[in-house]
PDB file of C-alpha atoms in Angstrom:
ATOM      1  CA  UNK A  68      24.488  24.828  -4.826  1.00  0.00           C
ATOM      2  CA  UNK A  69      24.671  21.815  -6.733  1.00  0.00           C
ATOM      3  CA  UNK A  70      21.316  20.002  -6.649  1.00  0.00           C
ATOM      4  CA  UNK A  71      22.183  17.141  -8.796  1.00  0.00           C
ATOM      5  CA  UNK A  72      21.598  13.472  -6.974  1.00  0.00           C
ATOM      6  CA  UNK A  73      24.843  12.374  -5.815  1.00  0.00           C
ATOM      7  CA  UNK A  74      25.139   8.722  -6.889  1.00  0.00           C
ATOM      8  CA  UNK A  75      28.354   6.853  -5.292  1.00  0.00           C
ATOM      9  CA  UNK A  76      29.586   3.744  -7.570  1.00  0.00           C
ATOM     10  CA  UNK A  77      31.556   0.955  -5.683  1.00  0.00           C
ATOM     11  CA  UNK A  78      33.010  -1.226  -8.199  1.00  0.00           C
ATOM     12  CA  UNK A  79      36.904  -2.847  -7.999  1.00  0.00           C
ATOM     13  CA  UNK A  80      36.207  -3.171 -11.451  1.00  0.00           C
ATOM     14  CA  UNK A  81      37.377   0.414 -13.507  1.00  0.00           C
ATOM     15  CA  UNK A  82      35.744  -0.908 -16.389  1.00  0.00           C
ATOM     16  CA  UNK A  83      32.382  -1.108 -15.394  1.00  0.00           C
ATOM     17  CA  UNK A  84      32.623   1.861 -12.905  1.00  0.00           C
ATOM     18  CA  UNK A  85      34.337   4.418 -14.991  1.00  0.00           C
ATOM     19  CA  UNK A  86      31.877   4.016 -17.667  1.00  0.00           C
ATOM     20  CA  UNK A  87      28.972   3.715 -15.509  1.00  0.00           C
ATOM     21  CA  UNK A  88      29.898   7.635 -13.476  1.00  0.00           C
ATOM     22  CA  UNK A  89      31.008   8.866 -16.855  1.00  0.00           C
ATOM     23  CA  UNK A  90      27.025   7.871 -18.103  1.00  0.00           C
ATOM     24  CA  UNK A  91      25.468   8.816 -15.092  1.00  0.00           C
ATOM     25  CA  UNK A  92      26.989  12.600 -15.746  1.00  0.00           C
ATOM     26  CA  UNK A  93      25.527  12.656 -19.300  1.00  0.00           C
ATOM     27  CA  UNK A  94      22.093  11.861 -17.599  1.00  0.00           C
ATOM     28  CA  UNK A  95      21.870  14.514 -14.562  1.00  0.00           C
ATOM     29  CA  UNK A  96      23.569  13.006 -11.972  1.00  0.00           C
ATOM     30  CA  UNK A  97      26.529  14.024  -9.650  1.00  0.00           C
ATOM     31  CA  UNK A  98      28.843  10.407  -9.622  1.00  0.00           C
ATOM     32  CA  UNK A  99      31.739   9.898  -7.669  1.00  0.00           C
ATOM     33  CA  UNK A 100      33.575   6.317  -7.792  1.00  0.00           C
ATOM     34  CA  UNK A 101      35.240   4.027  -5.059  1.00  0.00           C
ATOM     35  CA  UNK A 102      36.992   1.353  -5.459  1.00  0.00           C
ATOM     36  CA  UNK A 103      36.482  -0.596  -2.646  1.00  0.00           C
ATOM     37  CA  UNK A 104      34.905  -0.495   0.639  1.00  0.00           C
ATOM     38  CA  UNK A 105      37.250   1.904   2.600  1.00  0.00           C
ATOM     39  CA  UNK A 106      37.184   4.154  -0.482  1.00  0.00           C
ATOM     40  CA  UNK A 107      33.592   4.012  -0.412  1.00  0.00           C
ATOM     41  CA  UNK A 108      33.607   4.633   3.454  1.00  0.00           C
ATOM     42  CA  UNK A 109      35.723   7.760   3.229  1.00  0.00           C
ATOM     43  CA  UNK A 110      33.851   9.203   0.440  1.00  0.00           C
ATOM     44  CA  UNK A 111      30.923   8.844   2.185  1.00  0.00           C
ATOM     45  CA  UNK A 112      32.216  10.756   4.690  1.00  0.00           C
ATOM     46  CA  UNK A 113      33.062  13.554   3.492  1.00  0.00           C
ATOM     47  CA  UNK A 114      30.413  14.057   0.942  1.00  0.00           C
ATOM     48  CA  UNK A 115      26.251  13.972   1.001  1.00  0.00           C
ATOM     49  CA  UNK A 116      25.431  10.695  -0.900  1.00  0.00           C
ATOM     50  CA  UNK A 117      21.727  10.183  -2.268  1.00  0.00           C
ATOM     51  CA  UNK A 118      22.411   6.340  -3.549  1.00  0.00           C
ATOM     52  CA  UNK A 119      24.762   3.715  -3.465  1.00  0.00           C
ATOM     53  CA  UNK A 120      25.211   1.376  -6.608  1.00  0.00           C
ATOM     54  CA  UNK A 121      27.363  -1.523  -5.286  1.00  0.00           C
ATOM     55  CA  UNK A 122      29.167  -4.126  -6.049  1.00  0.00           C
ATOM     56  CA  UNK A 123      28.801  -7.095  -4.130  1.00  0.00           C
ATOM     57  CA  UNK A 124      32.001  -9.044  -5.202  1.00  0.00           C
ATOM     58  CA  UNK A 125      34.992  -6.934  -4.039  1.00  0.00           C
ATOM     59  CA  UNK A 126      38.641  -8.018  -2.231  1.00  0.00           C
ATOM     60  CA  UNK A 127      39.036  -7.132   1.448  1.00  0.00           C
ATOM     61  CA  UNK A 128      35.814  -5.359   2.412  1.00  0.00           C
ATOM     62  CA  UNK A 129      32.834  -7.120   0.690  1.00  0.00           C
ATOM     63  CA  UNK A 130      29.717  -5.288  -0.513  1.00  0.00           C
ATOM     64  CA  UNK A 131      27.309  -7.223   1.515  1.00  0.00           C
ATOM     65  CA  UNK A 132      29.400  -5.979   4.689  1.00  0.00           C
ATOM     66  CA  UNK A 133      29.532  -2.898   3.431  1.00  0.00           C
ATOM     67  CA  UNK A 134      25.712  -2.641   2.811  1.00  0.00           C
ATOM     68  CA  UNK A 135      24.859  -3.648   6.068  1.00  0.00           C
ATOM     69  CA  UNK A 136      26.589  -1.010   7.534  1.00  0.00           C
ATOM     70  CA  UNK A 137      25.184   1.754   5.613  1.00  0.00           C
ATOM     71  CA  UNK A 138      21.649   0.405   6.794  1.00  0.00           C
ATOM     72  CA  UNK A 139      22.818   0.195  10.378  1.00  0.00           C
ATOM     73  CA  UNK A 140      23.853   3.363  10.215  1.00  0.00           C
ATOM     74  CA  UNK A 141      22.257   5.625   7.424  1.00  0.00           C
ATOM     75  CA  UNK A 142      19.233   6.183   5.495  1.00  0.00           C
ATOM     76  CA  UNK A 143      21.133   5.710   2.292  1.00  0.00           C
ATOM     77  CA  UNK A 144      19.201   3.792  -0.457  1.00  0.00           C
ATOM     78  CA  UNK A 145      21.332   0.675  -1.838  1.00  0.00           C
ATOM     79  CA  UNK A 146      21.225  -0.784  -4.966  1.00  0.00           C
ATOM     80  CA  UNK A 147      23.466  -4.123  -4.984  1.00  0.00           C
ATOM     81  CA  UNK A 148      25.366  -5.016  -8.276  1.00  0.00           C
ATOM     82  CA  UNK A 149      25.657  -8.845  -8.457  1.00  0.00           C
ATOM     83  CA  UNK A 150      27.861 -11.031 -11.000  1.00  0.00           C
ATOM     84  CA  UNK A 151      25.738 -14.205  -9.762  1.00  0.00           C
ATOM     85  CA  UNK A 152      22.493 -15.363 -11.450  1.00  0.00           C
ATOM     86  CA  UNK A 153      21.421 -17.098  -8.566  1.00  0.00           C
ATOM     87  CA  UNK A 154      19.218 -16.301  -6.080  1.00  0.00           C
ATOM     88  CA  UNK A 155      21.344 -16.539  -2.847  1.00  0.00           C
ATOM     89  CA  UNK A 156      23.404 -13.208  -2.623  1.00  0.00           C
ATOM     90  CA  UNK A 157      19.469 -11.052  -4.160  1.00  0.00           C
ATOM     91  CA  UNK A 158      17.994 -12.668  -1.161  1.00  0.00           C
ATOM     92  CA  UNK A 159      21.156 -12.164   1.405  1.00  0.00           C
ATOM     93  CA  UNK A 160      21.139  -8.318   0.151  1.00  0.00           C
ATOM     94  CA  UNK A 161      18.197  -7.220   0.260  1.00  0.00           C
ATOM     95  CA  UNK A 162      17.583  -9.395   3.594  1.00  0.00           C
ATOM     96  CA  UNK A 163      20.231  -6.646   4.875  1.00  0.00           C
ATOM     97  CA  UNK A 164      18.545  -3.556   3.704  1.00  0.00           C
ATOM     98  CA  UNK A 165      19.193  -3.390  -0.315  1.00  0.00           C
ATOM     99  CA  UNK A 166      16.640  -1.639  -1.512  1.00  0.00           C
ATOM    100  CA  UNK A 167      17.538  -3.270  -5.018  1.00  0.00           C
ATOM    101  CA  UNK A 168      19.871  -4.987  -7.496  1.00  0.00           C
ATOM    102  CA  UNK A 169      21.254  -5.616 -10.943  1.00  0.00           C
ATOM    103  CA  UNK A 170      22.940  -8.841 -12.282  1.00  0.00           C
ATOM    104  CA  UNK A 171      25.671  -7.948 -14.395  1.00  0.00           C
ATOM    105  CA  UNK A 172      26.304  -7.790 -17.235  1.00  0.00           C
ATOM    106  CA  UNK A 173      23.787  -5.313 -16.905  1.00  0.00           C
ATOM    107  CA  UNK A 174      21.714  -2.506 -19.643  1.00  0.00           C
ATOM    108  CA  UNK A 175      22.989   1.113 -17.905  1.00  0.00           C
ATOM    109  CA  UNK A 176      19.532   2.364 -18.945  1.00  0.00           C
ATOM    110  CA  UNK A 177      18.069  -0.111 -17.207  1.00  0.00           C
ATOM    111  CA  UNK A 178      20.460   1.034 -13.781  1.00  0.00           C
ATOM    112  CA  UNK A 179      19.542   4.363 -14.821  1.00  0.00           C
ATOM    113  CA  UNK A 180      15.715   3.378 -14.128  1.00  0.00           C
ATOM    114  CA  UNK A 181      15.812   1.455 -11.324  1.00  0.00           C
ATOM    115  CA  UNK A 182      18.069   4.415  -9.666  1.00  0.00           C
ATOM    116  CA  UNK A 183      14.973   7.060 -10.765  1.00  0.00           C
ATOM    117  CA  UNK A 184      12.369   4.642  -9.276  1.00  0.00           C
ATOM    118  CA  UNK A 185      14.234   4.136  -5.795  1.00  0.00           C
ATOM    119  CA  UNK A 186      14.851   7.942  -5.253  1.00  0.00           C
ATOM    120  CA  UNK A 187      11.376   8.166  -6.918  1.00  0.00           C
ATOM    121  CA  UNK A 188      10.396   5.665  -3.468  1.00  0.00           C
ATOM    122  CA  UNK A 189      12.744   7.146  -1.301  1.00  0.00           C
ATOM    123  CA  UNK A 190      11.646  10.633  -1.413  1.00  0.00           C
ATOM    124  CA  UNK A 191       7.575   9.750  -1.809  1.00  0.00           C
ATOM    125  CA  UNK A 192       8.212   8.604   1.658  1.00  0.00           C
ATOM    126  CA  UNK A 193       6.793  11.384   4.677  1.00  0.00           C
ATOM    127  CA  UNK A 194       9.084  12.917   6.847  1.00  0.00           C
ATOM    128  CA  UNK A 195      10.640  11.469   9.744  1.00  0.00           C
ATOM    129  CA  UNK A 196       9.194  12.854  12.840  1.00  0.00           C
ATOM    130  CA  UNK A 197      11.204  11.196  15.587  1.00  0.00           C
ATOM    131  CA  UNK A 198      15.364  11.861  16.164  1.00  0.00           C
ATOM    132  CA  UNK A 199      17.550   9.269  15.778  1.00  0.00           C
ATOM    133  CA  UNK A 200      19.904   8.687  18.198  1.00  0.00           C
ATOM    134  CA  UNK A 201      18.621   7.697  21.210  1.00  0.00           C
ATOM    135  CA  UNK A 202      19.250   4.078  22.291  1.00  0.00           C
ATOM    136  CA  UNK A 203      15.742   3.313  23.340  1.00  0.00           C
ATOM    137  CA  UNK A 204      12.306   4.036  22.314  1.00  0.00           C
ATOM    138  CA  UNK A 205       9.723   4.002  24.726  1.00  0.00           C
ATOM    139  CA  UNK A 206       6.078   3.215  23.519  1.00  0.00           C
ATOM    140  CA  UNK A 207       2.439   2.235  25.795  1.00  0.00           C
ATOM    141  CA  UNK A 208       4.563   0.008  28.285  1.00  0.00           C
ATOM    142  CA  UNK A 209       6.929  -1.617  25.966  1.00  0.00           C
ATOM    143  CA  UNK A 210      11.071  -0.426  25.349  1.00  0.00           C
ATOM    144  CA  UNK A 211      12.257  -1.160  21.785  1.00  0.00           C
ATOM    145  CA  UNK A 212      16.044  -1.454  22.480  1.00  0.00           C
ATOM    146  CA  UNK A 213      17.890  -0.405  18.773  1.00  0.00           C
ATOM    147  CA  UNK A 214      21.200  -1.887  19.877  1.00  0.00           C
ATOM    148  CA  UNK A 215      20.099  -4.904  21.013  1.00  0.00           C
ATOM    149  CA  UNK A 216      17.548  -5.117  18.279  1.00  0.00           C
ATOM    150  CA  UNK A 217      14.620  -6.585  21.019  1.00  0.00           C
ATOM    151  CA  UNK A 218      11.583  -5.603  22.459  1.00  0.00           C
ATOM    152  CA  UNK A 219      11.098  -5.343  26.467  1.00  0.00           C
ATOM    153  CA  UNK A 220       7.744  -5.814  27.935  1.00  0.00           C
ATOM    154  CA  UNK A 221       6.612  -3.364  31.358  1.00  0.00           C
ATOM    155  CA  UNK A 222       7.933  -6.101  33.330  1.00  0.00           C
ATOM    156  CA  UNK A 223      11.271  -6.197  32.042  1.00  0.00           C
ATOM    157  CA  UNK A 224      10.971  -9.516  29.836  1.00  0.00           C
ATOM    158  CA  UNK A 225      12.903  -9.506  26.310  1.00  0.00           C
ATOM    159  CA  UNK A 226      11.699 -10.804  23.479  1.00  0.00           C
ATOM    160  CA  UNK A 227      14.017 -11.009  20.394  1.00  0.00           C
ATOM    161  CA  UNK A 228      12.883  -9.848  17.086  1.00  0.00           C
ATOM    162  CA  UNK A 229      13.735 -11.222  13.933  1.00  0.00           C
ATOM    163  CA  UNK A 230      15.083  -8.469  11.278  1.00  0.00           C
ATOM    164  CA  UNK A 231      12.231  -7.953   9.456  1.00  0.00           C
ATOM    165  CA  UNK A 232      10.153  -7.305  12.237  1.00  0.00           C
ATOM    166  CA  UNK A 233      12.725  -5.094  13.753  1.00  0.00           C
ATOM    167  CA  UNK A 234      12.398  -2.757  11.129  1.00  0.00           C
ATOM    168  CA  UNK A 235       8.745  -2.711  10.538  1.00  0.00           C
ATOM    169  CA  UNK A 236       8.501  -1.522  14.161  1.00  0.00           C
ATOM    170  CA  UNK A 237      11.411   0.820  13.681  1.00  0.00           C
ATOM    171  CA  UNK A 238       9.541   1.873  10.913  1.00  0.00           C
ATOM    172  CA  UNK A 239       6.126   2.369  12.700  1.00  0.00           C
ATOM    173  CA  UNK A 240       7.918   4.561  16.048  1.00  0.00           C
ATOM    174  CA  UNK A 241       9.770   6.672  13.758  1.00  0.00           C
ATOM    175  CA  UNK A 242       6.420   7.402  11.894  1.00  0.00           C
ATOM    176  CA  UNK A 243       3.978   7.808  14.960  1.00  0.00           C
ATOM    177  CA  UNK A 244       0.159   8.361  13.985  1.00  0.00           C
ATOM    178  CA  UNK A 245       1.240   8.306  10.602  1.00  0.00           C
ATOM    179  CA  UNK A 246      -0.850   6.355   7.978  1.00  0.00           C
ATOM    180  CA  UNK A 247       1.690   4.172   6.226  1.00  0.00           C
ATOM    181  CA  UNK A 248       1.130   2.546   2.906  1.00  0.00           C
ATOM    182  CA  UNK A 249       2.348  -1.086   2.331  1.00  0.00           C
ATOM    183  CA  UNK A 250       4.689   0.498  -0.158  1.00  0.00           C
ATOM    184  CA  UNK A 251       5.857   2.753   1.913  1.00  0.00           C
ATOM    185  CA  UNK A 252       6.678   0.338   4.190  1.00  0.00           C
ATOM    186  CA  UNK A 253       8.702  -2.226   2.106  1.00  0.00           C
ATOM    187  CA  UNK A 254      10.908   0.788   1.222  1.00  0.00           C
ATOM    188  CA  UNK A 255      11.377   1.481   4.627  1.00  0.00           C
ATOM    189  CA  UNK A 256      12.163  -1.821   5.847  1.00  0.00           C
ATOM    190  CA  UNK A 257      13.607  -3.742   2.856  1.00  0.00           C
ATOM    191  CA  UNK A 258      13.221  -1.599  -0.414  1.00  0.00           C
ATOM    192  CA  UNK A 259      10.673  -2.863  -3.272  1.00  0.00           C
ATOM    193  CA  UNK A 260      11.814  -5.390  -6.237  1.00  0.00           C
ATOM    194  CA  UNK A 261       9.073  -5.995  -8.790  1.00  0.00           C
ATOM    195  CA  UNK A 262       8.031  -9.361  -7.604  1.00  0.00           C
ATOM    196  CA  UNK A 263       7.944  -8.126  -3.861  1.00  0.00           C
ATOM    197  CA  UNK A 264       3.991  -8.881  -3.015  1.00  0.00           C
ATOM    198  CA  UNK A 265       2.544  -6.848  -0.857  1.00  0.00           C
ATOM    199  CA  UNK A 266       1.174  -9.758   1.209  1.00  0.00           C
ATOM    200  CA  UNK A 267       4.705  -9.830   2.746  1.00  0.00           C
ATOM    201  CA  UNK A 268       3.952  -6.758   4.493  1.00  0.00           C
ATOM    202  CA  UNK A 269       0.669  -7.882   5.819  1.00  0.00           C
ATOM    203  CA  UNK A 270       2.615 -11.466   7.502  1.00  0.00           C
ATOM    204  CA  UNK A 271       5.143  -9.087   8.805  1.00  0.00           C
ATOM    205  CA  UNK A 272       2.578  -6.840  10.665  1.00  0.00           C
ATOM    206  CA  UNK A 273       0.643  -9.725  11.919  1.00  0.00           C
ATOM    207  CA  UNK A 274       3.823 -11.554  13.383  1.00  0.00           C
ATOM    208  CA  UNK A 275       4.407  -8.217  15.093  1.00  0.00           C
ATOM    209  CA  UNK A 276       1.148  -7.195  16.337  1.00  0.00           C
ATOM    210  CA  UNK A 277       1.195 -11.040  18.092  1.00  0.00           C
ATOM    211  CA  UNK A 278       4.541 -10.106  19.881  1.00  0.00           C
ATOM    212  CA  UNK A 279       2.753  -6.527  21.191  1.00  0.00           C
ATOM    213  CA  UNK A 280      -0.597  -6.443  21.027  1.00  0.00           C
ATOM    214  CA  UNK A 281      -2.783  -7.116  24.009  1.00  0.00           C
ATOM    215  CA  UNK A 282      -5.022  -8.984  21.134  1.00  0.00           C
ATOM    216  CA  UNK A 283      -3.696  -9.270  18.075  1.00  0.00           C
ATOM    217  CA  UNK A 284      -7.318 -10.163  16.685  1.00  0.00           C
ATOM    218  CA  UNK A 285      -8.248  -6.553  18.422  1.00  0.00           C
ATOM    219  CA  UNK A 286      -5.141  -4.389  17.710  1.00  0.00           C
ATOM    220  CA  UNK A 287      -4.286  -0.966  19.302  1.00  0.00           C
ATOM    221  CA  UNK A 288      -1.170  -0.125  18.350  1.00  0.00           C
ATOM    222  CA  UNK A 289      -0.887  -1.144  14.766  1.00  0.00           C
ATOM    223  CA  UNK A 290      -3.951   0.052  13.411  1.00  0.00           C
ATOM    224  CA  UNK A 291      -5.287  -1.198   9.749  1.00  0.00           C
ATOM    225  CA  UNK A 292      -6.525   1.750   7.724  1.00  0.00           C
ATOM    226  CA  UNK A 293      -8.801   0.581   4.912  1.00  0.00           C
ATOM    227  CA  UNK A 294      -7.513   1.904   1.508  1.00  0.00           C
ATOM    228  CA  UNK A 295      -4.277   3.016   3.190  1.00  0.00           C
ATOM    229  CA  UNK A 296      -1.915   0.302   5.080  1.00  0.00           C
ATOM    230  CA  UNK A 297      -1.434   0.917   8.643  1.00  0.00           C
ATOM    231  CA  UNK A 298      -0.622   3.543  11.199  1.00  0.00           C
ATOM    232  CA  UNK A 299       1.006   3.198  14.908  1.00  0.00           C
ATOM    233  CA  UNK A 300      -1.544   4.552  17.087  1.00  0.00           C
ATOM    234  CA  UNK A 301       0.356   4.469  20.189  1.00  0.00           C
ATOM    235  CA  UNK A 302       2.248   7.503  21.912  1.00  0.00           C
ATOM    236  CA  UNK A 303       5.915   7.608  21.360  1.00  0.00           C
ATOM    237  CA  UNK A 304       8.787   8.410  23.216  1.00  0.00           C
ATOM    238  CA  UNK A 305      12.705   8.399  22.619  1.00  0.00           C
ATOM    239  CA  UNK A 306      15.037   8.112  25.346  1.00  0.00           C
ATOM    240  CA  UNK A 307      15.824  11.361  27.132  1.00  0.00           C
ATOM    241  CA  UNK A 308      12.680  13.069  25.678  1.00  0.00           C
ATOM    242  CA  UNK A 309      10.679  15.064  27.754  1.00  0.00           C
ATOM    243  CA  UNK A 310       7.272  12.990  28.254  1.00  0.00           C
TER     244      UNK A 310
END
């Protein structure tokens, strides 16, 4: 069995992706290459990917597309290659669930690193405890809908959630009575760039706790542990679960 991380690189470009899977062999990693999106798409299906490294500039299929639907529907770490020096498309991606990105022309040792730190992240992170695929998650009164992407009080009133906070609570009902460290929880929800503060967390979780908390001053379901981060407190169920 081949226990290598599988890395896929999306690139339209040969020249930078042929290189780049060639030097990701010499280092210990399994590479296979895409050209574009529906490439990328197929491979992924018929293979067990560990990372994406992809390009955000590409004809037909862009990557930004591309990366949202691999956080819609897969726990597939991202890292976005980007030709622009602005900020805009950094911001866009990891906005959709890039958990980094390099400008290009970029150092492939310094690719190689930030791959080693996100699998680094990704697999520091605990164990999933709840499935997956049910369409609703029930929790103390309250219905987090997934497709919908809102949260539905006892009495049956919707409240929309912005992305951000949709994923931190994702993040907190997948992870039940779990104590969850602020790092933990940007790679869950958004991935961690260097000059990510972990302040951004702590706005996040208070913008939640005010859209589900009896008292957000008091909370009971998003509990602060001191020296930790936070854990979900509350009792968890997904749709079709026995209680």
């Amino acid at each position: 069995m081949n226990t290598q991380p599988h890395i896929l690189v999306v690139d339209d470009h040969h020249d930078i992706r042929e290189p780049l899977a060639d030097y990701l062999g010499k280092n210990g990693y399994r590479a296979t290459m895409a050209a574009d999106a529906a490439a990328a798409r197929r491979s992924l299906e018929g293979a067990a990917v560990d990372l994406v490294v992809l390009d955000i500039m590409m004809p037909g299929e862009d990557g930004l597309s591309l990366c949202r639907y691999l956080r819609e529907t897969t726990q597939i770490p991202v890292i976005l290659l980007t030709a622009r020096t602005d900020d805009t498309e950094r911001i866009v991606g990891l906005e959709m669930g890039a958990d980094d990105y390099v400008t290009k022309p970029f150092n492939p040792r310094e690719l190689l690193a930030r791959i080693k730190s996100v699998l680094r992240r990704v697999h520091s992170l605990p164990p999933q405890r709840q499935p997956v695929d049910a369409a609703k998650v029930l929790f103390e009164g309250w219905t987090l809908d997934l497709a919908r992407r809102q949260v539905i009080d006892a009495a049956g009133v919707a409240m929309p959630l912005s992305a951000a906070e949709f994923a931190l609570l994702d993040a907190f009902l997948r992870h039940p009575r779990m104590v969850l460290s602020r790092d933990q929880l940007l790679d869950i929800t958004q991935g961690r760039e260097a000059n990510v503060f972990d302040r951004s967390i702590d706005n996040q979780v208070s913008r939640l706790r005010k859209k589900i908390e009896t008292d957000p001053k008091k909370p009971e379901l998003i509990k602060t542990v001191r020296g930790g981060g936070y854990m979900f407190s509350g009792h968890v169920k997904r749709q079709g679960e026995a209680s």
